[in-house]
Amino acid sequence: MGPLSDPSLSLKNFVVVASFPMKINNQMVPTDSENSPPNAMNNGHNKSLLNYTIKVVAFIGVIKAYDYKDYNMHSMVLYTLYSLHLYLILEIILAMVKVLARILLGVELEPHFDEPYLASSLQDFWSRRWNLVVVNTLRLSIYEPTKKFALPIIGRQWASLPAIFLTFLVSGLIHELLFYYLGRVSPTWEITWFFLLHGFCLPLEVFLKKKLAVKFQLPRVVSGPLTLGFIMATALWLFFPQLLRCNGEERAFEEYAEVGMFLKNATRAVMLWFNAKKFY
């Protein structure tokens, strides 16, 4: 099913793709997917330097805004900062990985995100815009096998619905494990309920599209804010409180400091190596 089964894949690229959450551009498996949630679709364009510059500036602004959280900052504002922090840091780090892959491996990676704030529906957000490499992994490992199993039972038109729900259930359980590793606190299952809620609402959305799309369709200017509003409301309710419970913010800043120290030491080691080589 690919991408590792491609015989043209070199050994070093095989190791990289097998070990890290990345997909080489020409290795993506094309899909049709009006109905599939997990479908990593590439829009075929690279983001501009201006796009990433704006995101870096926005990320710095979010970090500076944390300095004021002790001044009776409303919890809704704080959670909004957390959501921006999560998206922006992932986008920036993965962009750096993409540049490194181009320099070191000579390959172009598929994008991990496609401007999720422009989503026009839950289906659009989860299948085409958010964390696409993970989405594609879940599509291959959970969604497609489940759909294949359900196909002879409930037919082609509806087989995608239980596959979507099961995919979100697995994603929720994986996130529970990640949060356990992050905070070492017993799970309270709100994260799983967050994904189960979306795993129920997305098939419902697909069902309504099948039934009403010809007669009634919301304009994007309406569906977009409704989609983001629903995602934010459910995340503020079920997702981010768990991130606070395991001290995600403090741990993130500790890791930033560790990464900074590592880069500083690595740079010093490289400079010492060059100086030693020059001397001898």
Coordinates of C-alpha atoms in Angstrom, one line a residue:
M1 CA 0.0 0.0 0.0
G2 CA 3.0 2.3 0.3
P3 CA 4.9 4.4 0.8
L4 CA 7.6 1.9 2.2
S5 CA 6.7 -0.7 -0.4
D6 CA 8.0 1.5 -3.3
P7 CA 11.1 -0.2 -4.8
S8 CA 12.5 3.1 -5.9
L9 CA 12.8 4.4 -2.3
S10 CA 16.5 4.6 -1.3
L11 CA 17.7 3.0 1.9
K12 CA 18.2 6.4 3.7
N13 CA 14.8 7.7 2.6
F14 CA 13.2 4.4 3.7
V15 CA 14.8 4.7 7.1
V16 CA 13.6 8.3 7.5
V17 CA 10.0 7.7 6.3
A18 CA 9.8 4.6 8.5
S19 CA 11.1 6.4 11.6
F20 CA 9.5 9.8 11.5
P21 CA 6.0 11.3 10.8
M22 CA 6.8 12.5 7.3
K23 CA 5.8 11.6 3.8
I24 CA 7.8 12.2 0.6
N25 CA 5.9 14.2 -1.9
N26 CA 5.9 11.6 -4.8
Q27 CA 5.1 8.8 -2.4
M28 CA 1.7 9.9 -1.3
V29 CA -1.1 7.5 -2.1
P30 CA -3.8 9.3 -4.1
T31 CA -7.4 8.9 -2.8
D32 CA -10.8 9.9 -3.8
S33 CA -12.4 11.1 -0.8
E34 CA -15.5 12.8 -0.5
N35 CA -16.3 10.7 2.5
S36 CA -13.1 9.7 4.1
P37 CA -11.9 11.6 7.1
P38 CA -8.3 10.7 7.1
N39 CA -7.1 11.6 3.7
A40 CA -3.9 13.6 3.4
M41 CA -4.5 15.7 0.4
N42 CA -1.8 18.1 -0.9
N43 CA -2.9 21.3 -2.5
G44 CA 0.2 21.3 -4.7
H45 CA 1.8 24.6 -3.6
N46 CA 4.5 25.5 -1.2
K47 CA 3.9 28.2 1.4
S48 CA 5.7 31.5 1.0
L49 CA 8.4 32.9 3.2
L50 CA 6.0 35.6 4.2
N51 CA 3.5 33.0 5.3
Y52 CA 6.0 31.5 7.7
T53 CA 7.3 34.9 8.8
I54 CA 3.9 35.9 9.9
K55 CA 3.5 32.7 11.8
V56 CA 6.8 33.1 13.6
V57 CA 5.9 36.7 14.6
A58 CA 2.5 35.4 15.8
F59 CA 4.2 32.7 17.8
I60 CA 6.5 35.2 19.5
G61 CA 3.5 37.3 20.3
V62 CA 1.7 34.3 21.9
I63 CA 4.8 33.5 24.0
K64 CA 5.0 37.1 25.2
A65 CA 1.3 37.1 26.0
Y66 CA 1.9 34.4 28.6
D67 CA 3.8 37.0 30.7
Y68 CA 0.4 38.6 31.4
K69 CA -1.5 35.5 32.5
D70 CA -1.0 36.3 36.2
Y71 CA -3.0 39.6 35.6
N72 CA -6.4 37.9 35.9
M73 CA -6.3 36.7 32.3
H74 CA -9.7 35.1 31.4
S75 CA -9.5 31.4 31.0
M76 CA -11.0 31.6 27.5
V77 CA -8.2 34.0 26.4
L78 CA -5.6 31.6 27.9
Y79 CA -7.1 28.6 26.1
T80 CA -7.1 30.5 22.9
L81 CA -3.4 31.2 23.4
Y82 CA -2.8 27.5 24.0
S83 CA -4.6 26.6 20.8
L84 CA -2.5 29.1 18.8
H85 CA 0.6 27.9 20.5
L86 CA -0.1 24.3 19.7
Y87 CA -0.8 25.0 16.0
L88 CA 2.0 27.6 15.4
I89 CA 4.8 25.6 17.1
L90 CA 3.9 22.4 15.1
E91 CA 3.7 24.4 11.9
I92 CA 7.1 26.1 12.5
I93 CA 9.0 23.0 13.6
L94 CA 7.6 20.9 10.8
A95 CA 8.6 23.6 8.3
M96 CA 12.1 23.4 9.6
V97 CA 12.1 19.6 9.2
K98 CA 10.9 20.1 5.7
V99 CA 13.8 22.4 4.9
L100 CA 16.3 20.0 6.5
A101 CA 14.9 17.1 4.4
R102 CA 15.3 19.1 1.3
I103 CA 18.9 19.9 2.1
L104 CA 20.1 16.6 3.6
L105 CA 17.9 14.1 1.7
G106 CA 17.1 16.0 -1.5
V107 CA 13.4 15.3 -1.2
E108 CA 10.3 17.4 -0.8
L109 CA 8.0 16.4 2.0
E110 CA 4.2 16.6 2.0
P111 CA 2.8 19.4 4.2
H112 CA 1.6 18.5 7.6
F113 CA -0.9 21.4 7.7
D114 CA -2.9 23.2 5.1
E115 CA -4.1 26.4 6.8
P116 CA -6.6 24.7 9.2
Y117 CA -8.2 28.1 10.1
L118 CA -9.7 28.2 6.6
A119 CA -11.7 24.9 7.1
S120 CA -15.2 25.1 5.8
S121 CA -16.5 21.9 7.6
L122 CA -15.4 19.2 10.0
Q123 CA -14.7 16.9 7.1
D124 CA -12.5 19.6 5.5
F125 CA -10.7 20.3 8.8
W126 CA -9.9 16.7 9.8
S127 CA -9.2 15.2 6.4
R128 CA -7.6 17.9 4.4
R129 CA -6.1 20.5 6.7
W130 CA -5.0 19.3 10.2
N131 CA -2.0 17.1 10.8
L132 CA -2.1 15.4 7.4
V133 CA 0.7 12.9 7.9
V134 CA -0.9 11.4 11.0
V135 CA -4.3 11.6 9.2
N136 CA -2.8 9.6 6.3
T137 CA -1.4 7.0 8.7
L138 CA -4.8 6.6 10.4
R139 CA -6.4 6.3 7.0
L140 CA -4.1 3.4 6.0
S141 CA -4.2 1.6 9.3
I142 CA -7.7 2.1 10.6
Y143 CA -10.1 3.8 8.2
E144 CA -9.6 1.8 5.1
P145 CA -9.5 -1.7 6.7
T146 CA -12.7 -0.8 8.7
K147 CA -14.4 0.5 5.6
K148 CA -13.5 -2.6 3.7
F149 CA -14.9 -4.8 6.5
A150 CA -18.2 -2.7 6.6
L151 CA -18.6 -2.6 2.8
P152 CA -20.4 -5.9 2.3
I153 CA -22.5 -5.3 5.5
I154 CA -24.0 -1.8 5.0
G155 CA -23.0 -1.0 1.4
R156 CA -20.6 1.5 -0.3
Q157 CA -22.7 4.6 0.5
W158 CA -22.5 4.2 4.3
A159 CA -19.4 2.1 4.9
S160 CA -17.3 5.2 5.6
L161 CA -19.4 6.2 8.6
P162 CA -18.3 3.5 11.1
A163 CA -14.8 3.8 9.7
I164 CA -14.7 7.5 10.5
F165 CA -16.0 6.8 14.0
L166 CA -13.5 4.1 14.8
T167 CA -10.6 6.2 13.4
F168 CA -11.5 9.0 15.8
L169 CA -11.8 6.5 18.7
V170 CA -8.2 5.2 18.0
S171 CA -7.0 8.8 17.7
G172 CA -8.5 9.6 21.1
L173 CA -6.9 6.6 22.8
I174 CA -3.5 7.5 21.3
H175 CA -3.9 11.1 22.6
E176 CA -4.7 9.8 26.0
L177 CA -1.4 7.9 25.9
L178 CA 0.5 11.0 24.8
F179 CA -1.0 13.0 27.6
Y180 CA -0.1 10.3 30.1
Y181 CA 3.5 10.4 28.9
L182 CA 3.4 14.2 29.2
G183 CA 2.0 14.6 32.7
R184 CA 2.2 11.1 34.3
V185 CA -1.3 11.5 35.6
S186 CA -4.1 9.0 35.4
P187 CA -6.4 9.6 32.4
T188 CA -9.8 11.1 33.0
W189 CA -10.9 10.3 29.4
E190 CA -12.0 13.8 28.4
I191 CA -9.5 13.6 25.4
T192 CA -11.1 10.4 24.2
W193 CA -14.6 12.0 24.6
F194 CA -13.4 15.0 22.5
F195 CA -12.4 12.7 19.6
L196 CA -15.5 10.5 20.1
L197 CA -17.7 13.7 19.9
H198 CA -16.0 14.7 16.6
G199 CA -16.2 11.0 15.5
F200 CA -19.9 11.2 15.9
C201 CA -20.5 14.7 14.4
L202 CA -18.3 14.2 11.3
P203 CA -20.3 11.1 10.1
L204 CA -23.5 13.0 10.9
E205 CA -22.2 15.9 8.7
V206 CA -21.4 13.5 5.9
F207 CA -24.9 12.0 6.2
L208 CA -26.5 15.4 6.0
K209 CA -24.4 16.4 3.0
K210 CA -25.6 13.3 1.2
K211 CA -29.2 14.1 2.0
L212 CA -29.2 17.9 1.7
A213 CA -26.3 19.0 -0.5
V214 CA -28.5 19.3 -3.6
K215 CA -31.2 21.2 -1.9
F216 CA -29.4 23.2 0.7
Q217 CA -25.7 24.2 1.2
L218 CA -24.3 26.7 3.6
P219 CA -22.1 29.4 2.1
R220 CA -18.5 29.2 3.1
V221 CA -18.7 32.5 4.9
V222 CA -21.2 30.9 7.3
S223 CA -19.9 27.3 7.4
G224 CA -16.3 28.4 8.1
P225 CA -16.9 30.3 11.4
L226 CA -19.4 27.6 12.5
T227 CA -16.8 24.9 12.0
L228 CA -14.0 26.7 13.8
G229 CA -16.4 27.8 16.6
F230 CA -17.5 24.2 17.1
I231 CA -13.9 22.9 17.2
M232 CA -12.8 25.7 19.6
A233 CA -15.7 25.2 21.9
T234 CA -15.3 21.4 22.2
A235 CA -11.5 21.9 22.6
L236 CA -12.0 24.4 25.4
W237 CA -14.4 22.1 27.0
L238 CA -12.6 18.7 26.8
F239 CA -9.1 19.1 25.3
F240 CA -7.2 22.0 26.8
P241 CA -8.2 21.5 30.5
Q242 CA -6.3 18.2 30.3
L243 CA -3.3 20.0 28.9
L244 CA -3.3 22.3 31.9
R245 CA -3.8 19.4 34.3
C246 CA -0.5 17.8 33.2
N247 CA 1.4 21.2 33.2
G248 CA 1.8 21.2 29.4
E249 CA 2.8 24.8 29.3
E250 CA 5.6 24.6 31.9
R251 CA 6.9 21.4 30.3
A252 CA 6.9 22.9 26.9
F253 CA 9.1 25.9 28.0
E254 CA 11.4 23.4 29.8
E255 CA 11.8 21.6 26.5
Y256 CA 12.4 24.8 24.6
A257 CA 15.3 25.5 27.0
E258 CA 16.7 22.0 26.6
V259 CA 16.6 22.3 22.8
G260 CA 18.3 25.7 23.0
M261 CA 21.0 24.3 25.2
F262 CA 21.5 21.4 22.8
L263 CA 21.8 23.7 19.8
K264 CA 24.2 25.9 21.6
N265 CA 26.4 22.9 22.6
A266 CA 26.2 21.4 19.1
T267 CA 27.3 24.7 17.5
R268 CA 30.2 24.9 20.0
A269 CA 31.2 21.3 19.2
V270 CA 31.2 22.0 15.4
M271 CA 33.3 25.2 15.9
L272 CA 35.8 23.3 18.0
W273 CA 36.0 20.6 15.4
F274 CA 36.6 23.1 12.6
N275 CA 39.3 24.9 14.7
A276 CA 41.0 21.6 15.5
K277 CA 41.0 20.6 11.8
K278 CA 42.4 23.9 10.8
F279 CA 45.2 23.7 13.5
Y280 CA 46.3 20.2 12.5

